[in-house]
PDB file of C-alpha atoms in Angstrom:
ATOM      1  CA  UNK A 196       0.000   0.000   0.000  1.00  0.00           C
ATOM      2  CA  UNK A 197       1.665   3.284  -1.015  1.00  0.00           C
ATOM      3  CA  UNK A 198       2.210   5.671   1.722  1.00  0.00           C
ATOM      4  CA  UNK A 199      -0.038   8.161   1.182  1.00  0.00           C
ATOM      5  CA  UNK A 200      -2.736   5.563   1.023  1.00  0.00           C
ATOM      6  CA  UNK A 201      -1.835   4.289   4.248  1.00  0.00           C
ATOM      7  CA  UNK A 202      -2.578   7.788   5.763  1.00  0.00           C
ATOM      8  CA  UNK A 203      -5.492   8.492   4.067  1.00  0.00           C
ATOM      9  CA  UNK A 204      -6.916   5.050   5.493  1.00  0.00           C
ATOM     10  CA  UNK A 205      -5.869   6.045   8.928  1.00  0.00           C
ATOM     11  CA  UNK A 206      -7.617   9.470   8.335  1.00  0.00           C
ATOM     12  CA  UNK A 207     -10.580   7.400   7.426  1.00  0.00           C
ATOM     13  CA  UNK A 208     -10.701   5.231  10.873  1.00  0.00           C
ATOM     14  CA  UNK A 209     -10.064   8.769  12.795  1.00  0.00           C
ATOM     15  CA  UNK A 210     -13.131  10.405  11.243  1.00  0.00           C
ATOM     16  CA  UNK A 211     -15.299   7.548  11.205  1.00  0.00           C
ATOM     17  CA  UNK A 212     -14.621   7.047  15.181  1.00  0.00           C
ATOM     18  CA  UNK A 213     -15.218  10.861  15.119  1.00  0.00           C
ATOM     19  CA  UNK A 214     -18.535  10.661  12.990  1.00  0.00           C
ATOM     20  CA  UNK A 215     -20.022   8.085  15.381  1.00  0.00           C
ATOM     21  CA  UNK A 216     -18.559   9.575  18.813  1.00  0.00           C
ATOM     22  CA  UNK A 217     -18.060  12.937  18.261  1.00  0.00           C
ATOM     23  CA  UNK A 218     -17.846  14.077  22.177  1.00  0.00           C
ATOM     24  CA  UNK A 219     -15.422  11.108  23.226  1.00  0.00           C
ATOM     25  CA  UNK A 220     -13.140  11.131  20.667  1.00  0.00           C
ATOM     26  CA  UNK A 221     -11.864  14.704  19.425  1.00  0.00           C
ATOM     27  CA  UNK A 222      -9.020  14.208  22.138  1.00  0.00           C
ATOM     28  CA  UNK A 223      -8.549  10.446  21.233  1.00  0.00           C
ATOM     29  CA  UNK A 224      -8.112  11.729  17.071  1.00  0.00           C
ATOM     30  CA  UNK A 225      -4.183  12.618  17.773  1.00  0.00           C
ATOM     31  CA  UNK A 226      -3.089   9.464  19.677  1.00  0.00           C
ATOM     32  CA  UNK A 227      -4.679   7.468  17.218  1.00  0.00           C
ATOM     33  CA  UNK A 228      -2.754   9.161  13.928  1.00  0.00           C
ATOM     34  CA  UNK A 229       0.741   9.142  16.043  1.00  0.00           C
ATOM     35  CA  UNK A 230       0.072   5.416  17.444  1.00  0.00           C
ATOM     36  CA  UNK A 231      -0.764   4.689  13.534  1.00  0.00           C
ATOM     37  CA  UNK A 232       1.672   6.646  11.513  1.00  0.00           C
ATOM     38  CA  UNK A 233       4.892   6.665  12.686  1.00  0.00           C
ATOM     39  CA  UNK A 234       6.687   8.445  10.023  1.00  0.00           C
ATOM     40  CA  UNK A 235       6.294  12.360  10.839  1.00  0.00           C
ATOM     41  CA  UNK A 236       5.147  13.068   6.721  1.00  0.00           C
ATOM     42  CA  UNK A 237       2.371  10.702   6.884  1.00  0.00           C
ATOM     43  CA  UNK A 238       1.098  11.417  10.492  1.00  0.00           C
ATOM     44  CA  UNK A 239       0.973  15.104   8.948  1.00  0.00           C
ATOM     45  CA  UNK A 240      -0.674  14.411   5.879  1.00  0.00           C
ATOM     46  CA  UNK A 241      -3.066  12.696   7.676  1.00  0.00           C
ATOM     47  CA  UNK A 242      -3.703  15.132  10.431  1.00  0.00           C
ATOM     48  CA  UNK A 243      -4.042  17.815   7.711  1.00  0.00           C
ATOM     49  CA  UNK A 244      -7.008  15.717   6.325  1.00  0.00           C
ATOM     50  CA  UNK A 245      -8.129  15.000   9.337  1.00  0.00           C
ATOM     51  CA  UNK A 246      -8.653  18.668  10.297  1.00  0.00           C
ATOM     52  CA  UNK A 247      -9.426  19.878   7.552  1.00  0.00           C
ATOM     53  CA  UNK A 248     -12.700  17.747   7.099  1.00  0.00           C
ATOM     54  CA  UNK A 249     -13.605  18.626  10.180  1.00  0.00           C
ATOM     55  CA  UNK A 250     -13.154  22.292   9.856  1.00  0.00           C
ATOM     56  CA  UNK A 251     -15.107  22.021   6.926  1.00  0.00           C
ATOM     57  CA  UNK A 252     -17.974  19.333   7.367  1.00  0.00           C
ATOM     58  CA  UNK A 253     -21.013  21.615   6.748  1.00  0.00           C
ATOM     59  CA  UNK A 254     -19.748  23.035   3.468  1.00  0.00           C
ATOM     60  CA  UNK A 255     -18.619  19.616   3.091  1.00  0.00           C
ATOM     61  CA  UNK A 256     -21.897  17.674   3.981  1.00  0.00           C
ATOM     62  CA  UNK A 257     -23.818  20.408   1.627  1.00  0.00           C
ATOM     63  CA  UNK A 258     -22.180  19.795  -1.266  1.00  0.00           C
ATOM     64  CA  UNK A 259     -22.200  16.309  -0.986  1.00  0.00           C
ATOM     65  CA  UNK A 260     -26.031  16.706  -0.339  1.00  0.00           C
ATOM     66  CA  UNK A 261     -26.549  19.004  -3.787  1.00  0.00           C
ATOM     67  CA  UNK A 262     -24.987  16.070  -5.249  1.00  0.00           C
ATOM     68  CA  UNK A 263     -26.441  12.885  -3.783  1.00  0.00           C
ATOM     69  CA  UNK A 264     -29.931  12.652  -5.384  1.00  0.00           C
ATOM     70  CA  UNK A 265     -32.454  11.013  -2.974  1.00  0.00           C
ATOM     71  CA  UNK A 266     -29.955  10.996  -0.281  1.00  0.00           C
ATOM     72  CA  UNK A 267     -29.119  12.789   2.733  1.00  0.00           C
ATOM     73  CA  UNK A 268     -26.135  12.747   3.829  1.00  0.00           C
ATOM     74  CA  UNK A 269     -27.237  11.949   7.669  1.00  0.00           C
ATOM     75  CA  UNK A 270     -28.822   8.434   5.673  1.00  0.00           C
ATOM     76  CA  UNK A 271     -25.533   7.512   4.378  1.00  0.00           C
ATOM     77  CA  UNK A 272     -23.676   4.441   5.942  1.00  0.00           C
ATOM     78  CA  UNK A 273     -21.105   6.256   7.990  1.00  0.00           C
ATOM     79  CA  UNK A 274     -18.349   4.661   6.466  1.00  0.00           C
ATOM     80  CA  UNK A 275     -19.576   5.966   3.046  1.00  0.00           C
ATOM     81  CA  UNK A 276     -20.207   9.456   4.586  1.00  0.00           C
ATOM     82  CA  UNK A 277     -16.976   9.790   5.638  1.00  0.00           C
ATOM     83  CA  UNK A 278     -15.666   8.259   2.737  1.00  0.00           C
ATOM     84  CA  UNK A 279     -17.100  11.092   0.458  1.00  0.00           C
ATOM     85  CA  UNK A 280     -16.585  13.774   2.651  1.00  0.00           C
ATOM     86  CA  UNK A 281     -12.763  12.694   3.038  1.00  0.00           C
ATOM     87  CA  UNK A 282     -12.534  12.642  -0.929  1.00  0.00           C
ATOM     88  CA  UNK A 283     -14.146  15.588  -1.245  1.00  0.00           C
ATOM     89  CA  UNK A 284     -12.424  17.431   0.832  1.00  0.00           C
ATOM     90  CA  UNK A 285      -9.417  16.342  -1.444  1.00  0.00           C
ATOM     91  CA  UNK A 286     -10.771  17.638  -4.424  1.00  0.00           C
ATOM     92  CA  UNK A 287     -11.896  21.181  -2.926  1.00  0.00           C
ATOM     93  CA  UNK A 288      -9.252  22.372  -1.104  1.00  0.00           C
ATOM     94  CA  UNK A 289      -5.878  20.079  -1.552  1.00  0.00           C
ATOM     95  CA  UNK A 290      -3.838  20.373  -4.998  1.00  0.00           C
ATOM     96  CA  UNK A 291      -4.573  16.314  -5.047  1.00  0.00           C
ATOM     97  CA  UNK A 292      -5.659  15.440  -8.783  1.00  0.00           C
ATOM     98  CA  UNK A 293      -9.283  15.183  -8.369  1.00  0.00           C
ATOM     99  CA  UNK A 294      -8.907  11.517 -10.178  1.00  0.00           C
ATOM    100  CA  UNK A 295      -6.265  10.392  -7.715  1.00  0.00           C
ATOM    101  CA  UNK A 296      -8.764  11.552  -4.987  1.00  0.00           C
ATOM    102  CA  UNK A 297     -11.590   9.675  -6.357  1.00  0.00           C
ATOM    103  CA  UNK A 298      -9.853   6.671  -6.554  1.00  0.00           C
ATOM    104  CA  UNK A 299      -8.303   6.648  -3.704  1.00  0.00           C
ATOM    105  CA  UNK A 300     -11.879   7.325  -1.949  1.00  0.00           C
ATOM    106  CA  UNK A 301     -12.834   4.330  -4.110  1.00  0.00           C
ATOM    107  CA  UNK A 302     -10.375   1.701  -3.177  1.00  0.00           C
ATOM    108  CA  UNK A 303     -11.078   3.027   0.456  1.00  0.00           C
ATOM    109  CA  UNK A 304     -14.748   2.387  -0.495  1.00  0.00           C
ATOM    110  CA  UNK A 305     -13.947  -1.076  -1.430  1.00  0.00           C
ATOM    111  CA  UNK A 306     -12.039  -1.754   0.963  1.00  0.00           C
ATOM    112  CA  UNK A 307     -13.997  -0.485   4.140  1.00  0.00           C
ATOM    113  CA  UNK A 308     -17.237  -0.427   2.719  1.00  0.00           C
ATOM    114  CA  UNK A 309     -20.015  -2.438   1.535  1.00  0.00           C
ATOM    115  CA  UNK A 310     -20.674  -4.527  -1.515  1.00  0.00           C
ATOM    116  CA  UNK A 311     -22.162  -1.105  -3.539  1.00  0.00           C
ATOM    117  CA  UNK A 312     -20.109   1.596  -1.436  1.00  0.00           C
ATOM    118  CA  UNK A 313     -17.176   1.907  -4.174  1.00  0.00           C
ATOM    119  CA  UNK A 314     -19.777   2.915  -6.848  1.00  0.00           C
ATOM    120  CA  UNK A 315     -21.722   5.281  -4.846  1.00  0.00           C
ATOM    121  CA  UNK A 316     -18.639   6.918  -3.663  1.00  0.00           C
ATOM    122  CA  UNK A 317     -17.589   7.391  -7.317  1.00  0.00           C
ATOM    123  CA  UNK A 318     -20.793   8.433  -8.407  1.00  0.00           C
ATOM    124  CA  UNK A 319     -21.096  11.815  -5.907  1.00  0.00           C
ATOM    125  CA  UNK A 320     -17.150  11.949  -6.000  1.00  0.00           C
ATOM    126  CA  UNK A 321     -17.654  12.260  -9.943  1.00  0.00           C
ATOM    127  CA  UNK A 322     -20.528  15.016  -9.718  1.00  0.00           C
ATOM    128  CA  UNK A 323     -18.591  16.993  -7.854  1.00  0.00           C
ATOM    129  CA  UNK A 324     -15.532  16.981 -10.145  1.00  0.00           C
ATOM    130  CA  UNK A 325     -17.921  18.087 -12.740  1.00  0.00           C
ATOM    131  CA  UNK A 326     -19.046  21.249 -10.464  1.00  0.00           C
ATOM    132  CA  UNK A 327     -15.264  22.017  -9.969  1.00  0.00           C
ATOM    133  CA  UNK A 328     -14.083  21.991 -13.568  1.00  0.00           C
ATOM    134  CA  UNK A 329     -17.596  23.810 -14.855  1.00  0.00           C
ATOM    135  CA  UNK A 330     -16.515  26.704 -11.980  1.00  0.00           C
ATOM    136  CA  UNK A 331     -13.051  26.721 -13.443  1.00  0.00           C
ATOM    137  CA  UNK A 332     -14.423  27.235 -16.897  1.00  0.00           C
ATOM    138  CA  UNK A 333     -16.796  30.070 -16.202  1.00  0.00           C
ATOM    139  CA  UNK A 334     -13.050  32.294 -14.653  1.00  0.00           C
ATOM    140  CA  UNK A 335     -12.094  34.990 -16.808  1.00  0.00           C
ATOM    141  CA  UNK A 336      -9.034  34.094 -18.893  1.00  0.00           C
ATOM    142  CA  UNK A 337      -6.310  36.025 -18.869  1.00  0.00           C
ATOM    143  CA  UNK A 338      -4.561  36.790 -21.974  1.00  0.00           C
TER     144      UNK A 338
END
């Protein structure tokens, strides 16, 4: 498993234990990236994600919802939820490829979720790759 990987599936267990205890485990988040991660890049890659979907969950959780048709994102299985938001997080506001962040949300889908969670992932994942290049088009170019 390539490194980054590694720390993106540790990010994953962090905000899934986060999603489902919220009050218990904010200060139980850092011991389990350090305990997890021993090399200082990865631990801080995956902190950065960490934090970062957190910081941003509601903007987050909205645009997933624009994009998941008959679905709220409260209805999701948590692992997908935190799946997407983790991906999508990538794809806002990290200079990750968006593809690289889909599939690696994918194979973390496929991996962690259930028999259908790696297409559903890709599916909202996708959708919102579509909003981000459609918002890059409509900039002003300069000439």
């Amino acid at each position: 498993m390539a490194n980054r990987s590694r720390a993106r599936e540790v990010a994953l267990q962090a905000l899934f234990q986060e999603d489902l205890n919220p009050r218990e485990s904010r200060d139980q988040v850092m011991p389990l990236l350090e305990n997890r991660l021993k090399e200082p890049e990865l631990r801080e890659f995956a902190i950065s994600l960490v934090l970062g979907v957190l910081r941003n969950r509601e903007e987050l959780d909205a645009l997933i919802a624009a994009k998941a048709d008959n679905w709220s994102v409260s209805r999701m299985a948590a692992t997908d939820r935190n799946v997407i938001r983790l991906g999508a997080f990538e794809i806002r506001y990290t200079d990750t490829p968006p593809r690289v962040a889909i599939d690696e949300a994918v194979e973390l889908a496929k991996r962690f979720g259930s028999a259908n969670s790696s297409q559903f992932v890709n599916g909202i994942l996708d959708k919102l790759i579509e909003r981000k290049e459609s918002e890059s088009d409509e900039l002003p170019k300069h000439e």
